[in-house]
Short mmCIF file of C-alpha atoms and ligand atoms in Angstrom, two decimals:
data_model
loop_
_atom_site.label_atom_id
_atom_site.label_comp_id
_atom_site.label_asym_id
_atom_site.label_seq_id
_atom_site.Cartn_x
_atom_site.Cartn_y
_atom_site.Cartn_z
CA UNK A 35 -2.55 4.12 -9.52
CA UNK A 36 0.55 1.19 -8.77
CA UNK A 37 1.76 2.34 -4.84
CA UNK A 38 3.59 -0.81 -4.65
CA UNK A 39 6.82 1.04 -4.59
CA UNK A 40 5.57 3.20 -2.51
CA UNK A 41 5.31 0.72 -0.16
CA UNK A 42 8.05 -0.68 -0.51
CA UNK A 43 9.96 1.86 0.94
CA UNK A 44 7.86 2.79 3.19
CA UNK A 45 8.18 -0.36 5.30
CA UNK A 46 11.70 -0.54 4.56
CA UNK A 47 11.67 3.41 6.05
CA UNK A 48 9.69 1.92 9.29
CA UNK A 49 13.29 0.49 9.92
CA UNK A 50 15.27 3.64 10.54
CA UNK A 51 12.60 4.96 13.69
CA UNK A 52 14.00 6.13 16.47
CA UNK A 53 11.23 5.17 19.15
CA UNK A 54 12.44 4.24 22.57
CA UNK A 55 10.09 5.44 24.66
CA UNK A 56 6.43 3.86 22.47
CA UNK A 57 8.66 1.67 21.16
CA UNK A 58 5.34 1.43 17.72
CA UNK A 59 7.64 3.06 14.23
CA UNK A 60 5.99 4.73 11.92
CA UNK A 61 7.12 4.33 8.21
CA UNK A 62 6.40 7.00 5.54
CA UNK A 63 7.38 7.29 2.30
CA UNK A 64 6.00 10.95 -0.48
CA UNK A 65 5.73 10.29 -4.53
CA UNK A 66 6.44 14.12 -5.64
CA UNK A 67 4.26 15.03 -8.30
CA UNK A 68 7.92 15.13 -10.72
CA UNK A 69 7.69 11.72 -9.59
CA UNK A 70 10.61 11.45 -6.90
CA UNK A 71 10.39 9.55 -3.40
CA UNK A 72 11.08 10.67 -0.38
CA UNK A 73 10.82 8.30 2.60
CA UNK A 74 9.92 8.79 6.31
CA UNK A 75 10.14 7.88 10.25
CA UNK A 76 9.12 8.63 13.66
CA UNK A 77 12.46 10.25 15.52
CA UNK A 78 11.37 10.92 19.00
CA UNK A 79 12.63 12.86 21.97
CA UNK A 80 12.94 13.32 25.72
CA UNK A 81 10.88 16.26 25.05
CA UNK A 82 7.87 14.46 23.89
CA UNK A 83 6.89 17.07 22.20
CA UNK A 84 9.24 17.37 20.37
CA UNK A 85 8.86 14.11 18.43
CA UNK A 86 8.12 14.40 14.76
CA UNK A 87 6.39 11.45 13.18
CA UNK A 88 7.55 9.95 9.33
CA UNK A 89 4.55 11.63 7.76
CA UNK A 90 6.41 15.00 8.53
CA UNK A 91 9.54 14.00 8.16
CA UNK A 92 9.08 13.03 4.56
CA UNK A 93 6.88 15.96 4.35
CA UNK A 94 10.33 18.40 4.82
CA UNK A 95 12.80 16.81 3.51
CA UNK A 96 11.06 16.36 0.33
CA UNK A 97 10.51 21.01 0.27
CA UNK A 98 14.06 21.24 1.75
CA UNK A 99 14.92 19.88 -0.87
CA UNK A 100 12.22 21.69 -3.79
CA UNK A 101 9.56 20.17 -4.27
CA UNK A 102 6.17 21.68 -3.17
CA UNK A 103 3.72 19.36 -5.31
CA UNK A 104 2.78 16.32 -4.50
CA UNK A 105 0.48 13.14 -6.02
CA UNK A 106 0.47 10.96 -2.96
CA UNK A 107 1.84 9.25 0.36
CA UNK A 108 2.26 5.78 1.86
CA UNK A 109 1.85 5.92 5.80
CA UNK A 110 2.84 2.47 7.61
CA UNK A 111 2.88 1.09 10.91
CA UNK A 112 4.28 -1.13 13.73
CA UNK A 113 1.12 -3.15 14.30
CA UNK A 114 -1.43 -1.83 13.85
CA UNK A 115 -4.63 -1.78 10.88
CA UNK A 116 -4.71 1.26 8.29
CA UNK A 117 -2.88 4.23 10.17
CA UNK A 118 -3.40 6.95 9.30
CA UNK A 119 -1.88 10.65 10.03
CA UNK A 120 -1.93 12.51 12.95
CA UNK A 121 -4.31 16.10 12.95
CA UNK A 122 -0.65 17.96 12.88
CA UNK A 123 0.62 15.79 9.88
CA UNK A 124 -2.95 16.58 8.31
CA UNK A 125 -2.72 19.64 8.62
CA UNK A 126 1.18 19.86 7.16
CA UNK A 127 -0.25 17.63 4.41
CA UNK A 128 -3.22 20.24 3.49
CA UNK A 129 -0.16 23.11 2.71
CA UNK A 130 1.20 21.58 -0.11
CA UNK A 131 -1.38 18.38 -1.47
CA UNK A 132 -4.97 19.14 -3.17
CA UNK A 133 -7.82 18.41 -1.46
CA UNK A 134 -10.15 16.40 -4.30
CA UNK A 135 -6.42 14.07 -5.93
CA UNK A 136 -3.62 13.77 -3.50
CA UNK A 137 -4.08 10.34 -1.61
CA UNK A 138 -2.89 8.87 1.64
CA UNK A 139 -2.73 5.56 1.77
CA UNK A 140 -3.38 4.05 5.29
CA UNK A 141 -0.76 0.02 4.31
CA UNK A 142 -1.02 -2.02 5.94
CA UNK A 143 1.60 -4.41 3.16
CA UNK A 144 1.67 -4.44 -0.01
CA UNK A 145 -1.63 -5.73 -1.10
CA UNK A 146 -3.12 -4.60 2.08
CA UNK A 147 -4.20 -0.95 1.73
CA UNK A 148 -7.11 2.03 2.29
CA UNK A 149 -7.09 4.82 0.25
CA UNK A 150 -8.31 8.23 1.34
CA UNK A 151 -7.57 11.74 -0.29
CA UNK A 152 -6.19 14.42 2.42
CA UNK A 153 -9.99 15.68 2.29
CA UNK A 154 -11.67 12.61 3.29
CA UNK A 155 -8.96 13.14 6.13
CA UNK A 156 -9.21 16.60 7.06
CA UNK A 157 -12.53 18.03 6.65
CA UNK A 158 -13.51 22.26 7.73
CA UNK A 159 -9.19 22.72 7.09
CA UNK A 160 -8.11 25.58 8.27
CA UNK A 161 -6.66 27.30 4.68
CA UNK A 162 -4.17 29.80 3.53
CA UNK A 163 -7.27 31.75 2.48
CA UNK A 164 -8.55 32.25 6.20
CA UNK A 165 -5.54 35.17 6.69
CA UNK A 166 -7.64 36.67 4.31
CA UNK A 167 -9.09 39.84 5.54
CA UNK A 168 -12.16 38.46 6.45
CA UNK A 169 -15.77 40.69 7.79
CA UNK A 170 -14.32 40.79 11.06
N1 THU B 480 3.32 8.33 14.42
C1 THU B 480 3.89 8.89 12.67
O1 THU B 480 5.20 8.71 12.78
N2 THU B 480 3.24 8.91 12.01
C2 THU B 480 1.80 9.08 12.86
O2 THU B 480 0.79 9.28 11.83
C3 THU B 480 1.12 8.46 14.15
C4 THU B 480 1.35 8.91 15.22
C5 THU B 480 4.11 7.91 15.83
C6 THU B 480 4.39 9.39 16.43
C7 THU B 480 5.37 8.51 17.93
O3 THU B 480 6.63 8.60 17.31
C8 THU B 480 4.66 7.20 17.82
O4 THU B 480 3.84 7.35 16.17
C9 THU B 480 3.18 7.08 19.18
O5 THU B 480 2.07 8.13 18.60
#
């Protein structure tokens, strides 16, 4: 899989980051199975817990446009080596993405990136199946 275009778009999305508190800008680009790309940036808030990460911005934009099946996401951050998604973003990705085939690309730039599966990033997840009546 060629991630070049996705990385270019994630880097560009970082420019829209609203990060006056951390000064740490993050960009993401999410590829749907239908071939569309949705970008996202982090959007901070003076009430810090209201902050939205770049990855979730991209997922929420895509889902709100009718997309629910995803192929890959690129994440890129300011001055950070292979920025990995936070725990909340991993859980949000897990709602829609396959653990074995969905690729999370941690990109420093177009030539320098690491590819991980969602399953590697979120072992032992809380899944939809866990909501079914069980043995307890
Ligand atoms: N952030 C993201 O956007 N994605 C991540 O994967 C890690 C953290 C943002 C949230 C906050 O605006 C800033 O980075 C510092 O935590």
